[in-house]
Amino acid sequence: MRSGEELDGFEGEASSTSMISGASSPYQPTTEPVSQRRGLAGLRCDPDYLRGALGCLKVAQVILALIAFICIETIMECSPCEGLYFFEFVSCSAFVVTGVLLILFSLNLHMRIPQINWNLTDLVNTGLSTFFFFIASIVLAALNHKTGAEIAAVIFGFLATAVYAVNTFLAVQKWRVSVHQQSTSDYIRARTESRDVDGRPEIQRLDT
C-alpha cells in the first residue's frame, strides 16, 4: 500500500505530465472570436449615421427616386417618349447608386475599403444626381400630357432634386474638412520626419 507522500508525488508527476502534454497538444482551443473568422459576421447597422443629417437625406433620396421611378413606369403611352425614357434612366440610376451607398455607409462597409475616397464619391454621386434629376424633371414637365402619373413623376423629380442639392452642399463641406485634415496630417508627418533627420547628423554626412 502506497504512503501519502508517494501518492502526492505520483499525483504531482501526473499533473505535470498532463500539463506538458496539454501544452504540446495541437488540439488546443482557440481564443480567436468567431466573428473575426467570418467575413460578414461582424456587420451591424450604424444608428448614429441613420439618425444624422446625411443618413436621413440618403434615406429620403432612395424613397423619392423609387417613387419617381414607379410613377414613370405606370405610364403606358407616350409621344414623344424621349423625356420619359431619360427620366426613367435617371430615377433608376439614382435609386440604385444611392441605395448601394446607403447600405455601405449604414453598415460601415466603406471602412473596409480605405483605398476609395468615400467623401469624394458621395459628393460626385449627389452632384450628378442633382443635375440630371433637375434636367430630367424639366424635360418631362415640358413634354408631358398632363396625366396624373406624369405630374406625380415631375413633382417627385423636383423633390428629389432639392434633397440631392442639400446633400451636395453638406458633402462639399465634409469633403473640404477631410482634405484639410489630410493636408494637416501630411504637414505634421513631414515636420516630424525633418526633425528626425536634423537630430541625426550622421544621416546628413552620408547624404552629402
N, CA, C and O of each residue as an XYZ file, in Angstrom:
832
protein
N       0.856     -1.196      0.000
C       0.000      0.000      0.000
C       0.887      1.240      0.000
O       1.844      1.335      0.768
N       0.538      2.233     -0.916
C       1.379      3.415     -1.042
C       1.120      4.361      0.113
O       0.005      4.469      0.624
N       2.170      5.032      0.502
C       2.044      6.030      1.562
C       1.486      7.325      0.989
O       1.330      7.468     -0.223
N       1.187      8.272      1.888
C       0.634      9.559      1.451
C       1.634     10.361      0.653
O       1.253     11.014     -0.319
N       2.930     10.336      1.036
C       3.927     11.094      0.301
C       4.103     10.537     -1.106
O       4.261     11.286     -2.069
N       4.073      9.179     -1.212
C       4.217      8.582     -2.540
C       3.033      8.939     -3.434
O       3.198      9.180     -4.629
N       1.831      8.973     -2.842
C       0.649      9.340     -3.631
C       0.727     10.792     -4.075
O       0.377     11.123     -5.208
N       1.194     11.671     -3.163
C       1.328     13.076     -3.538
C       2.336     13.245     -4.657
O       2.104     14.020     -5.585
N       3.448     12.537     -4.587
C       4.457     12.627     -5.634
C       3.939     12.104     -6.951
O       4.226     12.658     -8.013
N       3.165     11.023     -6.874
C       2.599     10.455     -8.096
C       1.598     11.403     -8.736
O       1.573     11.554     -9.957
N       0.766     12.048     -7.907
C      -0.213     12.989     -8.444
C       0.478     14.220     -9.038
O       0.044     14.747    -10.062
N       1.562     14.676     -8.386
C       2.300     15.813     -8.927
C       2.912     15.498    -10.266
O       2.874     16.318    -11.184
N       3.498     14.266    -10.390
C       4.082     13.881    -11.676
C       3.002     13.764    -12.742
O       3.216     14.135    -13.896
N       1.839     13.246    -12.352
C       0.762     13.089    -13.339
C       0.241     14.435    -13.805
O      -0.027     14.631    -14.990
N       0.097     15.377    -12.852
C      -0.407     16.692    -13.237
C       0.580     17.423    -14.122
O       0.192     18.060    -15.102
N       1.908     17.328    -13.766
C       2.906     17.990    -14.602
C       2.965     17.348    -15.977
O       3.136     18.040    -16.980
N       2.823     16.020    -16.031
C       2.834     15.340    -17.329
C       1.653     15.765    -18.176
O       1.790     15.993    -19.378
N       0.475     15.872    -17.538
C      -0.713     16.297    -18.289
C      -0.571     17.730    -18.758
O      -1.036     18.063    -19.848
N       0.067     18.604    -17.958
C       0.276     19.985    -18.375
C       1.200     20.055    -19.569
O       0.951     20.814    -20.506
N       2.276     19.264    -19.547
C       3.215     19.275    -20.660
C       2.559     18.746    -21.920
O       2.700     19.321    -22.999
N       1.830     17.629    -21.767
C       1.173     17.063    -22.941
C       0.084     17.978    -23.459
O      -0.151     18.067    -24.664
N      -0.590     18.668    -22.522
C      -1.634     19.592    -22.955
C      -1.057     20.786    -23.663
O      -1.654     21.281    -24.619
N       0.118     21.278    -23.211
C       0.729     22.429    -23.854
C       1.240     22.090    -25.239
O       1.215     22.929    -26.140
N       1.713     20.832    -25.415
C       2.239     20.432    -26.709
C       1.180     19.845    -27.617
O       1.490     19.492    -28.755
N      -0.042     19.726    -27.168
C      -1.090     19.130    -27.983
C      -1.512     20.095    -29.071
O      -1.703     21.281    -28.801
N      -1.663     19.612    -30.302
C      -2.089     20.518    -31.383
C      -3.566     20.850    -31.335
O      -4.019     21.709    -32.091
N      -4.324     20.206    -30.481
C      -5.768     20.407    -30.428
C      -6.131     21.355    -29.301
O      -6.992     21.049    -28.476
N      -5.480     22.494    -29.266
C      -5.764     23.483    -28.238
C      -6.983     24.305    -28.634
O      -7.146     24.625    -29.812
N      -7.837     24.653    -27.687
C      -8.988     25.516    -28.018
C      -8.515     26.913    -28.383
O      -7.666     27.486    -27.700
N      -9.061     27.455    -29.449
C      -8.654     28.780    -29.905
C      -9.396     29.857    -29.146
O     -10.546     29.678    -28.744
N      -8.725     30.971    -28.957
C      -9.343     32.112    -28.288
C      -9.760     33.178    -29.287
O     -10.211     34.253    -28.893
N      -9.613     32.889    -30.596
C      -9.991     33.864    -31.616
C     -11.506     33.965    -31.683
O     -12.176     32.935    -31.761
N     -12.068     35.159    -31.656
C     -13.521     35.293    -31.729
C     -14.055     34.751    -33.046
O     -13.414     34.855    -34.092
N     -15.229     34.177    -32.965
C     -15.830     33.592    -34.145
C     -16.144     34.652    -35.174
O     -16.073     34.392    -36.376
N     -16.495     35.867    -34.711
C     -16.860     36.927    -35.635
C     -15.685     37.371    -36.488
O     -15.887     37.882    -37.590
N     -14.446     37.186    -35.999
C     -13.290     37.581    -36.776
C     -12.982     36.578    -37.876
O     -12.363     36.934    -38.879
N     -13.408     35.315    -37.704
C     -13.137     34.312    -38.711
C     -14.163     34.330    -39.821
O     -13.941     33.726    -40.871
N     -15.258     34.990    -39.624
C     -16.291     35.053    -40.632
C     -16.248     36.421    -41.289
O     -16.171     37.443    -40.608
N     -16.298     36.438    -42.627
C     -16.109     37.675    -43.344
C     -17.172     38.718    -43.067
O     -16.831     39.883    -42.865
N     -18.465     38.347    -43.047
C     -19.546     39.298    -42.887
C     -20.301     39.111    -41.584
O     -21.396     39.652    -41.426
N     -19.742     38.358    -40.649
C     -20.454     38.097    -39.398
C     -20.460     39.302    -38.476
O     -21.339     39.419    -37.622
N     -19.489     40.209    -38.633
C     -19.399     41.363    -37.751
C     -20.195     42.567    -38.219
O     -20.029     43.655    -37.668
N     -21.054     42.410    -39.216
C     -21.820     43.537    -39.723
C     -22.877     43.955    -38.717
O     -23.531     43.114    -38.099
N     -23.037     45.252    -38.560
C     -24.102     45.779    -37.718
C     -24.464     47.164    -38.215
O     -23.629     47.898    -38.743
N     -25.715     47.498    -38.034
C     -26.210     48.788    -38.508
C     -25.671     49.910    -37.622
O     -25.523     49.745    -36.411
N     -25.383     51.046    -38.242
C     -24.887     52.220    -37.530
C     -26.047     53.188    -37.322
O     -26.367     53.960    -38.227
N     -26.683     53.166    -36.152
C     -27.845     54.054    -35.940
C     -27.468     55.524    -35.915
O     -28.292     56.376    -36.245
N     -26.234     55.839    -35.527
C     -25.816     57.241    -35.493
C     -25.812     57.848    -36.893
O     -26.191     59.006    -37.069
N     -25.386     57.073    -37.888
C     -25.389     57.580    -39.255
C     -26.815     57.760    -39.766
O     -27.125     58.766    -40.404
N     -27.674     56.800    -39.489
C     -29.055     56.895    -39.963
C     -29.817     58.026    -39.288
O     -30.734     58.596    -39.880
N     -29.447     58.356    -38.051
C     -30.109     59.474    -37.365
C     -29.499     60.820    -37.737
O     -30.099     61.862    -37.472
N     -28.320     60.815    -38.344
C     -27.673     62.062    -38.727
C     -28.288     62.676    -39.976
O     -29.174     62.095    -40.603
N     -27.797     63.869    -40.325
C     -28.351     64.593    -41.469
C     -28.086     63.861    -42.777
O     -28.983     63.738    -43.611
N     -26.869     63.377    -42.964
C     -26.537     62.692    -44.212
C     -27.305     61.383    -44.345
O     -27.743     61.033    -45.441
N     -27.473     60.659    -43.245
C     -28.222     59.418    -43.304
C     -29.692     59.642    -43.636
O     -30.264     58.917    -44.450
N     -30.304     60.640    -43.011
C     -31.712     60.953    -43.302
C     -31.887     61.406    -44.743
O     -32.868     61.047    -45.395
N     -30.937     62.194    -45.243
C     -31.020     62.630    -46.639
C     -30.880     61.451    -47.592
O     -31.571     61.392    -48.609
N     -29.989     60.507    -47.272
C     -29.824     59.336    -48.118
C     -31.114     58.509    -48.167
O     -31.522     58.058    -49.237
N     -31.740     58.317    -47.031
C     -32.997     57.561    -46.996
C     -34.070     58.273    -47.810
O     -34.807     57.635    -48.561
N     -34.161     59.601    -47.663
C     -35.144     60.375    -48.423
C     -34.866     60.296    -49.924
O     -35.801     60.213    -50.720
N     -33.609     60.322    -50.313
C     -33.264     60.230    -51.731
C     -33.687     58.893    -52.320
O     -34.252     58.840    -53.413
N     -33.413     57.816    -51.597
C     -33.785     56.491    -52.085
C     -35.303     56.382    -52.235
O     -35.790     55.845    -53.230
N     -36.045     56.882    -51.263
C     -37.510     56.796    -51.317
C     -38.065     57.642    -52.463
O     -38.917     57.175    -53.218
N     -37.586     58.885    -52.598
C     -38.096     59.756    -53.651
C     -37.733     59.237    -55.045
O     -38.555     59.286    -55.959
N     -36.510     58.745    -55.208
C     -36.113     58.196    -56.509
C     -36.944     56.967    -56.857
O     -37.314     56.769    -58.014
N     -37.237     56.142    -55.853
C     -38.054     54.947    -56.104
C     -39.485     55.332    -56.478
O     -40.060     54.755    -57.401
N     -40.057     56.293    -55.776
C     -41.424     56.720    -56.088
C     -41.484     57.340    -57.485
O     -42.408     57.069    -58.252
N     -40.492     58.172    -57.807
C     -40.457     58.770    -59.144
C     -40.336     57.703    -60.227
O     -40.973     57.805    -61.276
N     -39.524     56.684    -59.978
C     -39.377     55.605    -60.952
C     -40.683     54.817    -61.101
O     -41.057     54.441    -62.212
N     -41.371     54.570    -59.994
C     -42.646     53.845    -60.064
C     -43.690     54.658    -60.828
O     -44.448     54.107    -61.626
N     -43.725     55.953    -60.586
C     -44.682     56.815    -61.294
C     -44.439     56.800    -62.800
O     -45.386     56.732    -63.584
N     -43.186     56.862    -63.198
C     -42.887     56.904    -64.631
C     -43.136     55.547    -65.271
O     -43.411     55.474    -66.468
N     -43.043     54.466    -64.492
C     -43.273     53.135    -65.041
C     -44.758     52.844    -65.255
O     -45.104     51.939    -66.014
N     -45.627     53.592    -64.603
C     -47.075     53.373    -64.774
C     -47.624     54.030    -66.035
O     -48.788     53.811    -66.372
N     -46.830     54.825    -66.740
C     -47.282     55.474    -67.967
C     -47.237     54.457    -69.106
O     -46.187     53.886    -69.402
N     -48.376     54.243    -69.734
C     -48.480     53.232    -70.777
C     -48.253     53.805    -72.177
O     -47.772     53.090    -73.056
N     -48.588     55.079    -72.405
C     -48.470     55.677    -73.722
C     -47.686     56.979    -73.629
O     -47.796     57.718    -72.650
N     -46.901     57.246    -74.656
C     -46.128     58.486    -74.683
C     -45.812     58.844    -76.118
O     -45.576     57.966    -76.948
N     -45.808     60.130    -76.410
C     -45.424     60.624    -77.729
C     -45.160     62.130    -77.632
O     -46.105     62.909    -77.503
N     -43.900     62.548    -77.693
C     -42.672     61.745    -77.834
C     -42.278     61.086    -76.505
O     -42.756     61.485    -75.443
N     -41.413     60.086    -76.573
C     -41.052     59.297    -75.398
C     -39.635     59.562    -74.889
O     -39.205     58.946    -73.914
N     -38.911     60.467    -75.534
C     -37.513     60.683    -75.137
C     -37.411     61.205    -73.708
O     -36.567     60.750    -72.935
N     -38.274     62.163    -73.357
C     -38.240     62.700    -72.000
C     -38.591     61.668    -70.956
O     -38.017     61.654    -69.867
N     -39.541     60.795    -71.288
C     -39.932     59.737    -70.351
C     -38.793     58.738    -70.157
O     -38.512     58.329    -69.030
N     -38.142     58.347    -71.237
C     -37.050     57.387    -71.136
C     -35.873     57.975    -70.355
O     -35.233     57.280    -69.566
N     -35.598     59.252    -70.582
C     -34.499     59.888    -69.867
C     -34.800     59.978    -68.373
O     -33.928     59.708    -67.547
N     -36.025     60.354    -68.024
C     -36.405     60.428    -66.614
C     -36.370     59.043    -65.976
O     -35.971     58.901    -64.820
N     -36.780     58.036    -66.714
C     -36.736     56.662    -66.202
C     -35.309     56.230    -65.905
O     -35.044     55.627    -64.865
N     -34.392     56.536    -66.810
C     -32.991     56.176    -66.605
C     -32.396     56.905    -65.405
O     -31.689     56.299    -64.599
N     -32.676     58.195    -65.283
C     -32.110     58.986    -64.184
C     -32.634     58.511    -62.840
O     -31.858     58.344    -61.899
N     -33.939     58.291    -62.737
C     -34.522     57.870    -61.459
C     -34.050     56.476    -61.058
O     -33.769     56.230    -59.885
N     -33.961     55.567    -62.020
C     -33.492     54.206    -61.706
C     -32.024     54.216    -61.294
O     -31.649     53.557    -60.324
N     -31.187     54.960    -62.024
C     -29.752     55.020    -61.689
C     -29.535     55.646    -60.319
O     -28.730     55.154    -59.528
N     -30.259     56.740    -60.036
C     -30.116     57.391    -58.739
C     -30.555     56.461    -57.612
O     -29.917     56.418    -56.560
N     -31.620     55.733    -57.822
C     -32.098     54.806    -56.792
C     -31.075     53.712    -56.506
O     -30.814     53.399    -55.345
N     -30.497     53.130    -57.546
C     -29.563     52.022    -57.361
C     -28.263     52.507    -56.711
O     -27.809     51.928    -55.724
N     -27.666     53.568    -57.263
C     -26.366     54.035    -56.751
C     -26.511     54.567    -55.327
O     -25.702     54.240    -54.459
N     -27.533     55.383    -55.083
C     -27.721     55.926    -53.735
C     -28.076     54.832    -52.752
O     -27.658     54.885    -51.596
N     -28.839     53.838    -53.184
C     -29.153     52.718    -52.304
C     -27.927     51.924    -51.903
O     -27.795     51.510    -50.752
N     -27.024     51.711    -52.858
C     -25.771     50.999    -52.541
C     -24.931     51.802    -51.553
O     -24.382     51.240    -50.605
N     -24.826     53.117    -51.770
C     -24.061     53.953    -50.844
C     -24.702     53.981    -49.457
O     -24.000     53.994    -48.446
N     -26.019     53.988    -49.411
C     -26.704     53.963    -48.117
C     -26.389     52.682    -47.354
O     -26.163     52.721    -46.144
N     -26.372     51.559    -48.044
C     -26.034     50.289    -47.396
C     -24.585     50.294    -46.912
O     -24.300     49.857    -45.797
N     -23.674     50.786    -47.746
C     -22.259     50.820    -47.367
C     -22.026     51.696    -46.150
O     -21.292     51.313    -45.240
N     -22.647     52.874    -46.125
C     -22.419     53.807    -45.023
C     -23.135     53.353    -43.750
O     -22.586     53.486    -42.657
N     -24.333     52.827    -43.874
C     -25.092     52.439    -42.679
C     -24.532     51.188    -42.016
O     -24.718     50.992    -40.816
N     -23.850     50.343    -42.777
C     -23.227     49.135    -42.218
C     -21.724     49.293    -42.010
O     -21.051     48.339    -41.618
N     -21.191     50.485    -42.268
C     -19.754     50.765    -42.126
C     -18.892     49.878    -43.017
O     -17.734     49.604    -42.701
N     -19.467     49.431    -44.133
C     -18.681     48.623    -45.058
C     -17.623     49.445    -45.774
O     -16.610     48.904    -46.217
N     -17.853     50.764    -45.892
C     -16.864     51.599    -46.567
C     -15.561     51.684    -45.785
O     -14.517     52.001    -46.356
N     -15.608     51.401    -44.469
C     -14.386     51.419    -43.677
C     -13.452     50.271    -44.045
O     -12.256     50.339    -43.762
N     -13.973     49.228    -44.664
C     -13.146     48.094    -45.063
C     -12.455     48.325    -46.402
O     -11.617     47.523    -46.813
N     -12.802     49.420    -47.087
C     -12.155     49.742    -48.360
C     -11.597     51.155    -48.247
O     -12.147     52.078    -48.848
N     -10.520     51.348    -47.493
C      -9.991     52.702    -47.301
C      -9.310     53.264    -48.535
O      -8.980     54.449    -48.566
N      -9.089     52.431    -49.568
C      -8.426     52.928    -50.768
C      -9.301     53.903    -51.550
O      -8.785     54.675    -52.357
N     -10.606     53.883    -51.329
C     -11.538     54.751    -52.041
C     -11.838     55.967    -51.183
O     -12.089     55.847    -49.983
N     -11.811     57.138    -51.805
C     -12.186     58.375    -51.123
C     -13.713     58.461    -51.116
O     -14.315     58.923    -52.086
N     -14.332     58.020    -50.033
C     -15.785     57.910    -49.994
C     -16.454     59.270    -49.892
O     -17.578     59.431    -50.368
N     -15.804     60.246    -49.290
C     -16.376     61.591    -49.248
C     -16.489     62.173    -50.657
O     -17.501     62.781    -51.007
N     -15.452     61.984    -51.453
C     -15.495     62.458    -52.826
C     -16.485     61.652    -53.658
O     -17.162     62.206    -54.523
N     -16.574     60.356    -53.404
C     -17.542     59.515    -54.120
C     -18.972     59.960    -53.850
O     -19.785     60.057    -54.769
N     -19.275     60.231    -52.581
C     -20.609     60.707    -52.237
C     -20.881     62.070    -52.853
O     -21.997     62.335    -53.300
N     -19.878     62.935    -52.883
C     -20.041     64.258    -53.479
C     -20.334     64.157    -54.973
O     -21.219     64.847    -55.480
N     -19.601     63.310    -55.676
C     -19.824     63.143    -57.111
C     -21.219     62.579    -57.377
O     -21.911     63.039    -58.285
N     -21.632     61.590    -56.592
C     -22.953     60.988    -56.798
C     -24.076     61.997    -56.574
O     -24.993     62.102    -57.388
N     -24.003     62.733    -55.477
C     -25.067     63.691    -55.180
C     -25.073     64.856    -56.175
O     -26.139     65.336    -56.559
N     -23.898     65.307    -56.591
C     -23.835     66.397    -57.559
C     -24.415     66.007    -58.908
O     -25.203     66.751    -59.493
N     -24.016     64.817    -59.409
C     -24.549     64.363    -60.685
C     -26.041     64.067    -60.603
O     -26.784     64.367    -61.538
N     -26.485     63.485    -59.501
C     -27.913     63.190    -59.346
C     -28.732     64.471    -59.293
O     -29.827     64.530    -59.853
N     -28.216     65.495    -58.628
C     -28.915     66.786    -58.594
C     -29.076     67.358    -59.995
O     -30.164     67.788    -60.377
N     -27.991     67.359    -60.757
C     -28.015     67.938    -62.105
C     -28.956     67.165    -63.024
O     -29.806     67.762    -63.685
N     -28.812     65.846    -63.069
C     -29.601     65.053    -64.008
C     -31.072     64.970    -63.603
O     -31.942     64.952    -64.473
N     -31.370     64.918    -62.297
C     -32.764     64.928    -61.869
C     -33.429     66.256    -62.242
O     -34.592     66.282    -62.643
N     -32.687     67.351    -62.108
C     -33.242     68.663    -62.458
C     -33.539     68.746    -63.957
O     -34.612     69.202    -64.353
N     -32.594     68.308    -64.786
C     -32.798     68.336    -66.232
C     -33.926     67.407    -66.646
O     -34.778     67.775    -67.455
N     -33.932     66.195    -66.087
C     -34.975     65.230    -66.461
C     -36.359     65.708    -66.044
O     -37.331     65.487    -66.767
N     -36.463     66.353    -64.901
C     -37.761     66.859    -64.448
C     -38.251     67.994    -65.342
O     -39.438     68.074    -65.657
N     -37.337     68.869    -65.748
C     -37.723     69.962    -66.640
C     -38.182     69.425    -67.997
O     -39.198     69.867    -68.535
N     -37.432     68.473    -68.543
C     -37.792     67.902    -69.841
C     -39.137     67.187    -69.756
O     -39.978     67.336    -70.643
N     -39.343     66.414    -68.694
C     -40.611     65.701    -68.548
C     -41.772     66.668    -68.342
O     -42.874     66.427    -68.836
N     -41.536     67.752    -67.622
C     -42.594     68.743    -67.433
C     -42.946     69.444    -68.738
O     -44.099     69.823    -68.940
N     -41.973     69.623    -69.626
C     -42.234     70.297    -70.902
C     -42.902     69.384    -71.918
O     -43.618     69.859    -72.800
N     -42.678     68.079    -71.804
C     -43.191     67.146    -72.806
C     -44.333     66.272    -72.312
O     -44.792     65.397    -73.046
N     -44.805     66.487    -71.080
C     -45.836     65.579    -70.571
C     -47.199     65.941    -71.140
O     -47.385     67.013    -71.717
N     -48.151     65.024    -70.966
C     -49.503     65.173    -71.483
C     -50.511     65.424    -70.363
O     -51.696     65.125    -70.507
N     -50.033     65.971    -69.251
C     -50.886     66.366    -68.129
C     -51.625     65.184    -67.502
O     -52.703     65.362    -66.934
N     -51.064     63.995    -67.598
C     -51.672     62.859    -66.915
C     -51.231     62.837    -65.458
O     -50.245     63.469    -65.079
N     -51.982     62.095    -64.650
C     -51.665     62.052    -63.225
C     -50.299     61.459    -62.934
O     -49.576     61.960    -62.073
N     -49.938     60.395    -63.644
C     -48.648     59.747    -63.410
C     -47.496     60.662    -63.804
O     -46.481     60.712    -63.109
N     -47.640     61.380    -64.900
C     -46.575     62.273    -65.333
C     -46.424     63.460    -64.390
O     -45.306     63.867    -64.076
N     -47.533     64.008    -63.943
C     -47.461     65.124    -62.992
C     -46.820     64.674    -61.682
O     -45.995     65.390    -61.114
N     -47.197     63.486    -61.203
C     -46.603     62.968    -59.970
C     -45.114     62.720    -60.139
O     -44.332     63.001    -59.232
N     -44.712     62.192    -61.299
C     -43.291     61.948    -61.546
C     -42.509     63.256    -61.554
O     -41.402     63.322    -61.018
N     -43.079     64.295    -62.160
C     -42.401     65.596    -62.185
C     -42.263     66.160    -60.772
O     -41.215     66.697    -60.413
N     -43.320     66.037    -59.974
C     -43.273     66.561    -58.601
C     -42.199     65.849    -57.786
O     -41.377     66.491    -57.132
N     -42.212     64.526    -57.830
C     -41.213     63.779    -57.065
C     -39.815     63.967    -57.649
O     -38.827     63.861    -56.922
N     -39.718     64.242    -58.933
C     -38.419     64.534    -59.520
C     -37.824     65.819    -58.980
O     -36.633     65.876    -58.672
N     -38.653     66.856    -58.863
C     -38.151     68.116    -58.302
C     -37.873     67.996    -56.801
O     -36.942     68.618    -56.290
N     -38.680     67.196    -56.095
C     -38.396     66.965    -54.675
C     -37.058     66.241    -54.504
O     -36.267     66.593    -53.629
N     -36.808     65.239    -55.335
C     -35.529     64.531    -55.282
C     -34.375     65.476    -55.616
O     -33.303     65.383    -55.020
N     -34.596     66.389    -56.576
C     -33.567     67.369    -56.918
C     -33.207     68.237    -55.715
O     -32.031     68.490    -55.456
N     -34.223     68.690    -54.982
C     -33.973     69.534    -53.814
C     -33.206     68.777    -52.733
O     -32.273     69.315    -52.138
N     -33.602     67.525    -52.478
C     -32.926     66.732    -51.441
C     -31.482     66.449    -51.844
O     -30.577     66.545    -51.014
N     -31.260     66.104    -53.100
C     -29.894     65.865    -53.569
C     -29.058     67.149    -53.512
O     -27.858     67.093    -53.241
N     -29.678     68.293    -53.763
C     -28.935     69.558    -53.700
C     -28.470     69.850    -52.276
O     -27.340     70.290    -52.068
N     -29.341     69.606    -51.294
C     -28.948     69.807    -49.892
C     -27.817     68.846    -49.526
O     -26.856     69.233    -48.861
N     -27.938     67.592    -49.962
C     -26.889     66.613    -49.685
C     -25.573     67.002    -50.352
O     -24.500     66.776    -49.793
N     -25.655     67.585    -51.546
C     -24.435     68.040    -52.236
C     -23.741     69.132    -51.444
O     -22.517     69.126    -51.313
N     -24.512     70.069    -50.917
C     -23.932     71.146    -50.114
C     -23.221     70.593    -48.877
O     -22.106     71.011    -48.565
N     -23.857     69.661    -48.176
C     -23.229     69.064    -46.996
C     -22.027     68.206    -47.374
O     -21.035     68.164    -46.646
N     -22.117     67.521    -48.516
C     -20.996     66.688    -48.958
C     -19.784     67.536    -49.317
O     -18.650     67.122    -49.078
N     -20.008     68.723    -49.889
C     -18.895     69.622    -50.203
C     -18.194     70.062    -48.925
O     -16.965     70.082    -48.857
N     -18.981     70.416    -47.911
C     -18.382     70.820    -46.639
C     -17.593     69.671    -46.005
O     -16.486     69.876    -45.508
N     -18.158     68.475    -46.024
C     -17.463     67.328    -45.440
C     -16.198     67.004    -46.208
O     -15.185     66.644    -45.608
N     -16.240     67.124    -47.516
C     -15.054     66.845    -48.326
C     -13.958     67.872    -48.059
O     -12.781     67.514    -48.006
N     -14.322     69.136    -47.892
C     -13.334     70.167    -47.578
C     -12.679     69.907    -46.228
O     -11.471     70.088    -46.078
N     -13.463     69.488    -45.252
C     -12.909     69.185    -43.935
C     -11.938     68.019    -44.022
O     -10.869     68.056    -43.413
N     -12.299     66.979    -44.777
C     -11.412     65.827    -44.909
C     -10.119     66.195    -45.628
O      -9.050     65.705    -45.265
N     -10.205     67.058    -46.649
C      -8.997     67.500    -47.354
C      -8.103     68.318    -46.432
O      -6.882     68.166    -46.455
N      -8.706     69.190    -45.617
C      -7.919     69.987    -44.669
C      -7.247     69.096    -43.630
O      -6.084     69.311    -43.290
N      -7.965     68.105    -43.126
C      -7.366     67.202    -42.147
C      -6.239     66.391    -42.760
O      -5.225     66.145    -42.107
N      -6.407     65.970    -44.022
C      -5.359     65.202    -44.683
C      -4.118     66.041    -44.892
O      -3.003     65.567    -44.671
N      -4.299     67.296    -45.319
C      -3.148     68.177    -45.521
C      -2.446     68.488    -44.208
O      -1.219     68.579    -44.163
N      -3.223     68.652    -43.135
C      -2.619     68.908    -41.826
C      -1.806     67.717    -41.350
O      -0.700     67.878    -40.836
N      -2.361     66.509    -41.522
C      -1.625     65.314    -41.109
C      -0.365     65.119    -41.943
O       0.666     64.700    -41.416
N      -0.436     65.421    -43.250
C       0.766     65.310    -44.093
C       1.825     66.320    -43.662
O       3.016     66.010    -43.659
N       1.394     67.525    -43.299
C       2.346     68.545    -42.849
C       3.013     68.133    -41.551
O       4.224     68.292    -41.399
N       2.234     67.603    -40.608
C       2.802     67.159    -39.335
C       3.768     66.006    -39.551
O       4.815     65.939    -38.907
N       3.418     65.095    -40.457
C       4.300     63.962    -40.732
C       5.606     64.440    -41.353
O       6.678     63.937    -41.015
N       5.520     65.420    -42.271
C       6.736     65.933    -42.901
C       7.614     66.664    -41.892
O       8.836     66.523    -41.927
N       7.014     67.439    -40.995
C       7.798     68.117    -39.970
C       8.462     67.124    -39.034
O       9.608     67.319    -38.628
N       7.752     66.067    -38.692
C       8.326     65.050    -37.805
C       9.516     64.364    -38.462
O      10.542     64.143    -37.819
N       9.379     64.027    -39.748
C      10.482     63.376    -40.448
C      11.677     64.310    -40.576
O      12.819     63.867    -40.453
N      11.432     65.606    -40.822
C      12.547     66.555    -40.922
C      13.261     66.720    -39.593
O      14.484     66.860    -39.557
N      12.504     66.707    -38.496
C      13.135     66.809    -37.170
C      13.972     65.573    -36.868
O      15.027     65.667    -36.241
N      13.492     64.403    -37.320
C      14.273     63.185    -37.099
C      15.595     63.250    -37.858
O      16.623     62.803    -37.348
N      15.579     63.802    -39.067
C      16.806     63.910    -39.845
C      17.753     64.924    -39.229
O      18.964     64.702    -39.199
N      17.213     66.042    -38.735
C      18.059     67.058    -38.099
C      18.691     66.541    -36.818
O      19.795     66.953    -36.459
N      18.007     65.650    -36.131
C      18.555     65.116    -34.891
C      19.561     64.013    -35.095
O      20.144     63.529    -34.124
N      19.786     63.594    -36.345
C      20.749     62.521    -36.630
C      21.746     63.039    -37.654
O      21.541     62.863    -38.855
N      22.832     63.681    -37.198
C      23.795     64.285    -38.146
C      24.505     63.259    -39.000
O      24.994     63.602    -40.076
N      24.583     61.988    -38.555
C      25.285     61.006    -39.385
C      24.550     60.783    -40.689
O      25.170     60.447    -41.698
N      23.207     60.967    -40.687
C      22.471     60.823    -41.938
C      22.831     61.958    -42.889
O      22.958     61.741    -44.094
N      22.996     63.171    -42.353
C      23.386     64.286    -43.186
C      24.766     64.078    -43.803
O      24.980     64.409    -44.969
N      25.708     63.530    -43.023
C      27.037     63.309    -43.579
C      27.002     62.268    -44.681
O      27.727     62.387    -45.668
N      26.166     61.243    -44.525
C      26.058     60.242    -45.557
C      25.422     60.820    -46.820
O      25.802     60.467    -47.936
N      24.450     61.712    -46.629
C      23.771     62.324    -47.783
C      24.711     63.224    -48.547
O      24.678     63.254    -49.778
N      25.567     63.974    -47.826
C      26.496     64.872    -48.508
C      27.641     64.120    -49.167
O      28.510     64.736    -49.783
